């Protein structure tokens, strides 16, 4: 649990910076946060591997405690991400929280699938993530903001 807390703190301190709080466009923030996380993951590949294994842990003695921490941290991060955003570009009826969840699930699913075949290619994951962001942006934004 100490190592998980350390890794979480490392990621949070490197992702949630002054610029993070200034971004008002939802998709710009999603991309910014993923790029910042990517930079940390490149510098600390062992921390990355640990976090991924911890996140997908199911049978460890600390799994229940870890899942609770992850749930709380995820809610905190989502709340922080969505608090300063301007949703005026978003079509009526679109739930940006649901889009954020779907982007997270897409990345998680990709990671989970790739782990079966060996090390995860972070560059490939980031390329796919940027593609998913573009797709969701096209679906979620009003036509005049889809450039």
Phi, psi and omega in degrees: 000325178300314180296322177297315179299320178298312181296318179299315179297318179301312180295313182300313181297330182269343182259314184271086181246191181299316180298321179307316182284346183265343183285129181251344179276122184305311184287328174297319179293318179301315181292320179299311181298319180292323178294319178295318179296319178302316180299319178293317182296325178293322181286333187229069185299328180289324176295319178302310180299318178299312181299317181296318179293320179295317183297324183258014179293137180232337190236011181277157178300336182260007185304313183297314179296319179297316179299321177296316179297316181296319179298315180294314180296319180297315179298319178297314182295314179300316180299315180295319181296319187273349188292327185255009188275149176259116184261016183293338179278347187277136177300151175299141177086358179267128179261106183294331176297321179292322177294318177300317177299316181296321176297318178296315180297322179298314179294316179299316179297318178299312181300313182301316179295316183292330180298335179292338186252001180127201183299148180275134177273102184297324179298317179295318178301316180295320177298316179294320180299316179298322177296317179296320179299316179299317179297313180293324178298316179298322180286324190269329186274150173299152185309317184294348181249013185268025181288000000 
